[in-house]
XYZ file of C-alpha atoms in Angstrom:
558
model
C -51.114 -166.715 -144.223
C -48.836 -167.559 -147.134
C -46.974 -164.267 -146.615
C -46.461 -164.970 -142.887
C -45.203 -168.492 -143.615
C -42.871 -167.068 -146.245
C -41.422 -164.442 -143.882
C -40.844 -166.973 -141.084
C -39.205 -169.446 -143.479
C -37.089 -166.680 -145.000
C -35.945 -165.482 -141.562
C -35.051 -169.031 -140.506
C -33.093 -169.747 -143.694
C -31.268 -166.394 -143.419
C -30.281 -166.925 -139.783
C -29.019 -170.422 -140.576
C -26.976 -169.000 -143.459
C -25.425 -166.311 -141.237
C -24.697 -168.840 -138.482
C -23.100 -171.245 -140.972
C -20.845 -168.571 -142.504
C -19.723 -167.511 -139.027
C -19.154 -171.145 -138.025
C -16.784 -171.711 -140.948
C -14.894 -168.489 -140.250
C -14.578 -169.258 -136.527
C -13.187 -172.734 -137.207
C -10.544 -171.397 -139.565
C -9.537 -168.526 -137.283
C -9.142 -170.875 -134.311
C -7.039 -173.323 -136.282
C -4.803 -170.984 -138.229
C -5.256 -167.541 -136.686
C -1.615 -167.211 -135.637
C -0.434 -167.693 -139.244
C -2.526 -164.836 -140.678
C -0.085 -162.159 -139.531
C 2.773 -163.714 -141.473
C 0.602 -164.006 -144.594
C -0.730 -160.456 -144.376
C 2.548 -158.715 -143.624
C 4.754 -160.744 -145.992
C 3.560 -159.097 -149.242
C 6.265 -157.260 -151.211
C 3.969 -155.492 -153.714
C 0.370 -154.423 -154.180
C -0.238 -157.297 -156.571
C 1.069 -159.828 -154.072
C -0.988 -158.168 -151.323
C -4.111 -158.421 -153.499
C -3.465 -162.120 -154.062
C -3.034 -162.580 -150.300
C -6.421 -160.925 -149.781
C -8.055 -163.282 -152.293
C -6.609 -166.308 -150.514
C -7.623 -165.071 -147.060
C -11.198 -164.361 -148.149
C -11.479 -167.842 -149.643
C -10.325 -169.270 -146.325
C -12.374 -167.017 -144.014
C -15.443 -166.877 -146.299
C -15.816 -163.167 -145.513
C -14.329 -160.020 -147.005
C -15.358 -158.157 -143.816
C -13.230 -160.536 -141.720
C -10.242 -159.831 -144.000
C -10.834 -156.082 -143.663
C -10.965 -156.344 -139.861
C -7.727 -158.339 -139.755
C -6.072 -155.716 -141.944
C -7.279 -152.785 -139.834
C -6.092 -154.549 -136.684
C -2.590 -155.080 -138.070
C -2.521 -151.517 -139.438
C -3.472 -150.185 -135.992
C -0.547 -152.116 -134.475
C 1.881 -150.772 -137.064
C 2.450 -154.118 -138.817
C 0.911 -153.131 -142.133
C 1.330 -150.077 -144.387
C -1.693 -148.365 -145.947
C -1.068 -149.356 -149.620
C -0.572 -153.052 -148.821
C -3.541 -153.061 -146.444
C -5.892 -151.494 -149.005
C -4.707 -153.956 -151.678
C -5.429 -156.890 -149.344
C -8.947 -155.587 -148.650
C -9.640 -155.182 -152.387
C -8.356 -158.701 -153.003
C -10.568 -159.963 -150.186
C -13.631 -158.631 -152.003
C -12.731 -160.672 -155.102
C -12.058 -163.719 -152.923
C -15.535 -163.502 -151.393
C -16.979 -163.342 -154.925
C -15.178 -166.585 -155.775
C -16.761 -168.186 -152.702
C -20.182 -167.274 -154.055
C -19.284 -168.906 -157.380
C -18.419 -172.136 -155.567
C -21.488 -172.101 -153.286
C -23.908 -171.222 -156.107
C -23.566 -174.705 -157.595
C -26.177 -177.290 -156.582
C -24.183 -179.373 -154.126
C -27.012 -180.928 -152.090
C -25.522 -184.384 -152.643
C -22.484 -183.289 -150.616
C -24.453 -182.375 -147.470
C -24.679 -185.887 -145.888
C -20.957 -186.472 -146.464
C -19.993 -183.157 -144.848
C -22.366 -183.729 -141.916
C -21.044 -187.245 -141.297
C -17.330 -186.364 -141.458
C -17.652 -182.952 -139.803
C -19.901 -184.248 -137.047
C -17.523 -187.089 -136.222
C -14.469 -184.802 -136.066
C -16.229 -182.153 -133.991
C -17.942 -184.473 -131.502
C -15.535 -187.405 -131.221
C -12.087 -185.789 -131.352
C -10.365 -183.640 -128.739
C -7.321 -182.456 -130.730
C -7.643 -178.791 -131.665
C -7.163 -178.834 -135.439
C -9.254 -181.946 -136.252
C -12.049 -180.570 -134.060
C -11.972 -177.192 -135.813
C -11.859 -178.946 -139.209
C -15.068 -180.673 -138.161
C -16.557 -177.260 -137.312
C -15.607 -175.986 -140.785
C -17.141 -178.975 -142.599
C -20.345 -178.680 -140.554
C -20.502 -174.977 -141.383
C -20.205 -175.653 -145.124
C -22.975 -178.292 -144.846
C -25.212 -175.784 -143.026
C -24.582 -173.195 -145.771
C -25.792 -175.671 -148.386
C -28.813 -176.609 -146.231
C -29.739 -172.946 -145.710
C -29.615 -172.297 -149.453
C -31.957 -175.239 -150.023
C -34.316 -173.860 -147.334
C -34.160 -170.481 -149.050
C -35.201 -171.983 -152.386
C -38.018 -173.932 -150.722
C -39.245 -170.817 -148.851
C -40.002 -169.148 -152.168
C -42.241 -171.934 -153.508
C -45.521 -170.956 -151.723
C -45.480 -167.335 -152.985
C -43.691 -167.680 -156.316
C -46.998 -167.557 -158.199
C -48.721 -165.079 -155.877
C -49.257 -161.407 -156.712
C -47.055 -160.252 -153.802
C -43.588 -161.232 -154.982
C -44.012 -160.360 -158.692
C -45.227 -156.884 -157.691
C -42.129 -156.231 -155.564
C -39.842 -157.807 -158.164
C -41.333 -155.686 -160.917
C -40.911 -152.485 -158.898
C -37.254 -153.271 -158.109
C -36.614 -154.016 -161.783
C -38.050 -150.609 -162.791
C -36.417 -148.565 -160.002
C -32.798 -149.683 -159.927
C -31.791 -146.988 -157.407
C -34.216 -148.391 -154.817
C -32.992 -151.918 -155.596
C -29.393 -150.699 -155.119
C -30.223 -149.170 -151.726
C -32.150 -152.288 -150.644
C -29.159 -154.467 -151.559
C -26.834 -152.210 -149.572
C -29.094 -152.268 -146.512
C -29.457 -156.050 -146.783
C -25.682 -156.640 -146.788
C -25.126 -154.269 -143.854
C -27.960 -155.660 -141.721
C -26.861 -159.258 -142.397
C -23.209 -158.219 -141.784
C -22.221 -160.642 -144.550
C -21.928 -159.842 -148.251
C -21.593 -163.565 -148.985
C -24.942 -164.340 -147.332
C -26.722 -161.341 -148.896
C -25.494 -162.018 -152.437
C -26.185 -165.748 -152.163
C -29.760 -164.847 -151.278
C -30.051 -162.549 -154.327
C -28.547 -165.200 -156.610
C -30.972 -167.814 -155.289
C -33.973 -165.514 -155.880
C -32.899 -164.943 -159.490
C -32.075 -168.624 -159.947
C -35.606 -169.747 -159.049
C -37.257 -167.002 -161.090
C -38.539 -164.995 -158.098
C -36.621 -161.880 -159.265
C -35.765 -160.685 -162.771
C -32.097 -160.426 -163.670
C -32.107 -156.603 -163.793
C -33.422 -156.318 -160.223
C -30.959 -158.977 -159.043
C -28.039 -157.113 -160.627
C -28.963 -153.852 -158.898
C -29.368 -155.686 -155.586
C -25.962 -157.350 -155.966
C -24.226 -154.058 -156.802
C -25.938 -152.512 -153.788
C -24.799 -155.422 -151.593
C -21.224 -154.825 -152.781
C -21.578 -151.182 -151.758
C -23.256 -151.985 -148.433
C -20.624 -154.548 -147.504
C -17.995 -151.780 -147.501
C -19.793 -150.155 -144.528
C -19.402 -153.279 -142.358
C -15.650 -152.892 -141.585
C -16.164 -149.134 -141.064
C -18.801 -149.857 -138.432
C -16.817 -152.652 -136.758
C -13.560 -150.634 -136.656
C -15.127 -147.414 -135.352
C -13.181 -147.579 -132.079
C -9.749 -148.137 -133.660
C -6.982 -145.629 -134.325
C -7.394 -143.200 -137.226
C -4.483 -144.707 -139.193
C -6.273 -148.077 -139.200
C -9.695 -146.650 -140.116
C -8.301 -144.949 -143.226
C -8.166 -148.316 -145.010
C -11.899 -149.223 -144.747
C -12.862 -145.629 -145.627
C -10.635 -145.738 -148.721
C -12.184 -149.090 -149.655
C -15.656 -147.561 -149.280
C -14.714 -144.666 -151.560
C -13.299 -146.893 -154.294
C -15.961 -149.576 -153.992
C -18.859 -147.160 -153.756
C -17.730 -145.106 -156.734
C -17.241 -148.179 -158.920
C -20.571 -149.671 -157.799
C -22.488 -146.495 -158.750
C -20.711 -146.279 -162.125
C -21.480 -149.940 -162.875
C -25.088 -149.566 -161.645
C -25.886 -146.719 -164.047
C -23.932 -148.188 -166.960
C -25.339 -151.722 -166.605
C -28.979 -150.641 -166.242
C -28.789 -148.245 -169.175
C -27.171 -150.987 -171.270
C -29.916 -153.461 -170.260
C -32.641 -150.971 -171.182
C -31.064 -150.316 -174.592
C -30.636 -154.064 -175.160
C -26.855 -153.719 -175.559
C -26.186 -156.719 -173.285
C -28.770 -159.009 -174.825
C -31.290 -160.975 -172.788
C -29.326 -161.854 -169.653
C -31.004 -164.428 -167.422
C -30.274 -166.838 -164.568
C -28.488 -166.916 -161.244
C -25.217 -168.129 -162.721
C -25.040 -165.086 -165.018
C -25.563 -162.908 -161.950
C -22.641 -164.633 -160.234
C -20.487 -163.939 -163.310
C -21.536 -160.273 -163.151
C -20.567 -160.142 -159.470
C -17.165 -161.685 -160.268
C -16.633 -159.238 -163.141
C -17.441 -156.284 -160.885
C -14.914 -157.290 -158.213
C -12.207 -158.335 -160.681
C -12.503 -155.049 -162.585
C -12.486 -153.080 -159.316
C -9.273 -154.809 -158.247
C -7.592 -154.042 -161.597
C -8.708 -150.405 -161.554
C -7.976 -149.723 -157.874
C -4.612 -151.460 -157.336
C -2.610 -148.656 -159.010
C -4.485 -146.136 -156.829
C -3.546 -147.724 -153.487
C -0.402 -145.627 -152.971
C -1.856 -142.280 -154.187
C -4.915 -142.849 -151.956
C -2.692 -142.770 -148.870
C -1.992 -139.029 -149.114
C -5.650 -138.265 -149.791
C -6.848 -140.281 -146.782
C -4.256 -138.645 -144.498
C -5.667 -135.250 -145.504
C -9.281 -136.382 -145.084
C -8.688 -138.260 -141.813
C -5.770 -136.540 -140.033
C -4.431 -137.723 -136.706
C -6.031 -135.840 -133.789
C -3.771 -133.268 -132.175
C -2.115 -134.478 -128.972
C -2.916 -132.535 -125.777
C -0.268 -130.039 -124.740
C 2.522 -131.648 -122.765
C 1.745 -135.161 -123.945
C 4.069 -137.081 -126.237
C 2.173 -137.689 -129.540
C 0.968 -141.262 -129.932
C 1.383 -142.170 -126.251
C -1.917 -142.607 -124.372
C -2.205 -141.063 -120.908
C -3.600 -142.779 -117.836
C -7.360 -143.303 -117.830
C -7.516 -143.140 -114.029
C -8.376 -139.954 -112.126
C -7.267 -140.407 -108.475
C -10.134 -139.901 -106.053
C -12.859 -139.896 -108.732
C -15.314 -142.595 -107.626
C -18.602 -140.780 -108.309
C -19.823 -143.452 -110.719
C -18.905 -147.076 -109.970
C -19.645 -148.099 -113.573
C -17.324 -145.368 -114.868
C -14.630 -146.376 -112.386
C -14.731 -149.987 -113.615
C -14.649 -148.766 -117.232
C -11.622 -146.554 -116.470
C -9.851 -149.511 -114.880
C -10.448 -151.549 -118.041
C -9.079 -148.728 -120.182
C -5.974 -148.512 -118.006
C -5.492 -152.290 -118.246
C -5.786 -152.004 -122.028
C -3.090 -149.309 -121.982
C -0.936 -151.571 -119.849
C -1.587 -154.463 -122.238
C -0.548 -152.232 -125.148
C 2.782 -151.538 -123.420
C 3.295 -155.270 -122.868
C 2.579 -155.911 -126.557
C 5.070 -153.186 -127.532
C 7.705 -154.972 -125.431
C 6.910 -158.448 -126.744
C 6.326 -157.727 -130.460
C 9.955 -156.917 -131.468
C 11.543 -159.899 -129.674
C 12.173 -161.988 -132.849
C 14.049 -159.018 -134.340
C 16.064 -158.651 -131.122
C 17.039 -162.329 -131.270
C 18.223 -161.857 -134.866
C 20.071 -158.548 -134.444
C 20.938 -158.261 -130.754
C 20.739 -154.461 -131.137
C 21.696 -153.073 -127.710
C 19.684 -149.849 -128.169
C 16.525 -151.771 -129.051
C 16.993 -154.082 -126.075
C 17.348 -151.072 -123.763
C 14.231 -149.496 -125.295
C 12.243 -152.646 -124.551
C 13.568 -152.802 -121.015
C 12.774 -149.103 -120.488
C 9.098 -149.789 -121.179
C 9.062 -152.025 -118.107
C 9.243 -148.901 -115.917
C 6.037 -147.605 -117.525
C 4.346 -150.962 -116.935
C 5.378 -150.806 -113.258
C 3.942 -147.289 -113.043
C 0.640 -148.540 -114.507
C 0.456 -151.249 -111.862
C 1.149 -148.753 -109.071
C -1.585 -146.453 -110.385
C -4.141 -149.252 -110.645
C -3.272 -150.595 -107.207
C -3.556 -147.158 -105.582
C -6.819 -146.372 -107.377
C -8.484 -149.624 -106.289
C -7.143 -149.287 -102.734
C -8.875 -145.899 -102.489
C -12.326 -147.137 -103.563
C -14.941 -146.308 -100.886
C -16.536 -149.674 -100.168
C -19.876 -148.153 -99.153
C -20.302 -146.636 -102.663
C -19.647 -149.842 -104.604
C -21.657 -153.044 -104.453
C -20.025 -156.424 -103.861
C -19.875 -157.387 -107.561
C -18.188 -154.092 -108.541
C -15.627 -154.403 -105.750
C -14.868 -157.980 -106.795
C -14.422 -156.882 -110.419
C -12.045 -154.103 -109.374
C -9.931 -156.527 -107.296
C -9.825 -159.017 -110.163
C -8.453 -156.237 -112.339
C -5.672 -155.582 -109.830
C -4.795 -159.278 -109.926
C -4.636 -159.190 -113.732
C -2.526 -156.014 -113.601
C -0.060 -157.905 -111.389
C -0.021 -160.704 -113.977
C 0.649 -158.195 -116.771
C 3.464 -156.611 -114.791
C 5.018 -160.051 -114.273
C 4.685 -160.727 -118.007
C 6.511 -157.450 -118.614
C 9.312 -158.616 -116.318
C 9.559 -161.850 -118.335
C 9.848 -159.887 -121.593
C 12.333 -157.302 -120.288
C 14.454 -159.191 -117.760
C 14.525 -162.624 -119.388
C 13.649 -162.652 -123.092
C 15.369 -159.371 -124.018
C 18.380 -160.374 -121.920
C 18.516 -163.799 -123.621
C 18.469 -162.064 -127.021
C 21.486 -160.020 -125.925
C 23.333 -163.116 -124.644
C 22.659 -165.027 -127.875
C 24.232 -162.336 -130.032
C 27.020 -161.401 -127.622
C 28.217 -165.027 -127.684
C 27.817 -165.242 -131.454
C 25.355 -168.144 -131.246
C 22.495 -169.054 -133.567
C 19.528 -171.385 -133.264
C 19.093 -174.185 -135.767
C 16.613 -173.409 -138.558
C 14.079 -175.835 -137.045
C 14.560 -174.411 -133.561
C 14.130 -170.831 -134.768
C 10.966 -171.803 -136.667
C 9.508 -173.340 -133.493
C 10.236 -170.197 -131.473
C 8.741 -167.836 -134.086
C 5.575 -169.948 -134.276
C 5.210 -169.709 -130.498
C 5.742 -165.945 -130.732
C 2.996 -165.659 -133.383
C 0.581 -167.711 -131.267
C 1.230 -165.569 -128.188
C 0.758 -162.346 -130.186
C -2.653 -163.654 -131.256
C -3.404 -164.493 -127.610
C -2.507 -160.938 -126.568
C -5.169 -159.581 -128.898
C -7.653 -162.228 -127.731
C -6.931 -161.339 -124.097
C -7.795 -157.693 -124.845
C -11.098 -158.839 -126.348
C -11.894 -160.867 -123.218
C -11.056 -157.879 -121.010
C -13.408 -155.597 -122.953
C -16.303 -157.969 -123.582
C -16.236 -160.584 -120.760
C -17.253 -162.988 -123.543
C -17.389 -166.605 -122.342
C -16.587 -168.141 -125.733
C -13.502 -165.919 -126.128
C -12.399 -166.765 -122.584
C -12.733 -170.492 -123.300
C -10.767 -170.085 -126.519
C -8.009 -168.153 -124.725
C -7.730 -170.909 -122.126
C -7.549 -173.538 -124.879
C -4.838 -171.503 -126.604
C -2.899 -171.436 -123.338
C -2.911 -175.236 -123.395
C -1.865 -175.150 -127.055
C 1.165 -172.968 -126.251
C 2.132 -175.384 -123.470
C 1.948 -178.212 -125.998
C 4.085 -176.227 -128.463
C 6.699 -175.641 -125.760
C 6.733 -179.320 -124.789
C 6.980 -180.516 -128.407
C 9.735 -178.025 -129.197
C 11.723 -179.160 -126.170
C 11.451 -182.802 -127.280
C 12.489 -181.969 -130.848
C 15.400 -179.919 -129.495
C 16.668 -182.877 -127.468
C 16.420 -185.082 -130.571
C 18.516 -182.576 -132.494
C 21.113 -182.734 -129.720
C 21.175 -186.522 -130.062
C 21.772 -186.155 -133.808
C 24.683 -183.830 -133.109
C 23.311 -180.632 -134.697
C 26.011 -178.077 -133.852
C 23.796 -174.968 -133.654
C 21.362 -176.743 -131.338
C 24.148 -177.915 -129.029
C 25.782 -174.478 -128.715
C 22.538 -172.568 -128.143
C 20.810 -175.258 -126.079
C 20.601 -173.368 -122.768
C 19.260 -170.194 -124.377
C 16.794 -172.159 -126.530
C 15.309 -174.034 -123.569
C 15.190 -170.925 -121.387
C 13.447 -169.010 -124.209
C 10.800 -171.724 -124.470
C 10.175 -171.614 -120.708
C 9.950 -167.805 -120.729
C 7.520 -167.768 -123.664
C 5.284 -170.292 -121.951
C 5.334 -168.323 -118.687
C 4.608 -165.033 -120.512
C 1.598 -166.600 -122.217
C 0.275 -168.020 -118.937
C 0.229 -164.551 -117.382
C -1.558 -163.094 -120.416
C -4.209 -165.853 -120.420
C -5.065 -165.190 -116.751
C -7.688 -162.626 -117.833
C -9.931 -165.554 -118.801
C -10.070 -167.080 -115.299
C -12.663 -164.748 -113.682
C -14.997 -165.110 -116.691
C -14.679 -168.894 -116.621
C -15.181 -169.080 -112.842
C -18.326 -166.919 -112.997
C -19.826 -169.232 -115.611
C -18.843 -172.482 -113.885
C -16.387 -173.376 -116.640
C -13.244 -173.716 -114.510
C -12.507 -176.084 -111.630
C -10.642 -174.985 -108.532
C -8.409 -178.061 -108.725
C -7.804 -181.020 -111.002
C -7.019 -183.317 -108.056
C -9.471 -186.065 -107.116
C -11.014 -184.890 -103.832
C -12.692 -188.092 -102.644
C -10.624 -191.243 -102.845
C -12.217 -194.496 -101.738
C -9.587 -196.597 -99.927
C -8.959 -200.001 -101.417
C -10.224 -202.906 -99.268
C -7.518 -204.577 -97.203
C -6.394 -208.063 -98.097
């Protein structure tokens, strides 16, 4: 019975720990997600990229989250391989620093975090204070889960069960290494897995030697998480997590053998305690970063040879995806809906390719680049025509009502995407040309406001793709909230622009028409992108048909 109670308590504490880590990461991503691109892509050297990775991991509380961000930006062409690998390596050290912070006994802080975080999350409606409340609650739950974990060990600490397992893991460090790797991968969080190991050593449930092998295994296992989560991405993006696995795995095996042999020979003395294990974890990641940073650039050539780009089919331009739709092929309704989603993703990729370079067009006014962006609009129009024709040809007797409705909703979103493409090509690209042809410039404050809106909309483009693939309600709600946030940004920027005009700022006065029209176009572009969330929200009763009051009681006369 003691074993069953232990397993249930352990499972509950572990799930709470995983939930809390995710809660903190979600709050930070929702508050500051649009700023991550600037931080990741602004590094000028491998050292600076490594430092950026450390900072991001401290913020996100997950090296896997940093790795996924990096692979996403690498897939979009924002980030080169050497800088991306350096950021991932830095993220591993950042997650180790998190463990150092969370390993302290901070139970006294829990009521404070619950009180402040709960108030902000429940009582405020503003986005950033609410997400700050989510973050504080998540940190409090992490501390609570660690306390539960310590308490779960009490009933069996003196039993024969745990010492037998602990003794075996201490003797067989290879098994302990593999168990640690499996634990980190199954939990999908190296922070949670290593915190558990540290806690077990801290309370005396595991000897230090077994804990060290488990921690090194968890470091190795955590490198598989971004590989698994990025398995559907482009090859050039997946090279980074595979390179990280090679470097991290090799160093973990070297340290495993060296450390255990040194412990057996007594060369390291009598190491004890959870805090010493945390120091060992920090030393492993710091030494890996120092050893691997100079290898980031040479690793690029090796990974290109090991993971080459697949050969393009004959007659297809390399790097350009072909249509996913096969006219007249309606044999499987599920496959038809999947093909429509793939075609919408291709269309969304074209829209992103048109929208991404707009800040550069506003700065340079390069006529060839503007024409290239506008030329993509013809491909977007062709995508819409293909989707419309494919859905129009669906035999209604072969599809059920829900599948037909889904297909028609996809046509509606394709129309929205095509309209967004028109905004990017016919309005924003044209405004960039006008700005430079007239020799005008935005004020520094005005330009900063526009670039922040651009960053937020780029993040929304990626979120919209996630909603399209997953139909996830939480992502759809977030996308709709971000639409409101972009509207607020546009409104606030317009007010600040008018104040600058009142102060007589010359650049603002000369570029006023283009500035205001750019703000309107950005807001409209974002509204079309966010439309993918509407069907998901309607299906789940999360969106009203109208905000107008339907029943108005007339006031009594007299």
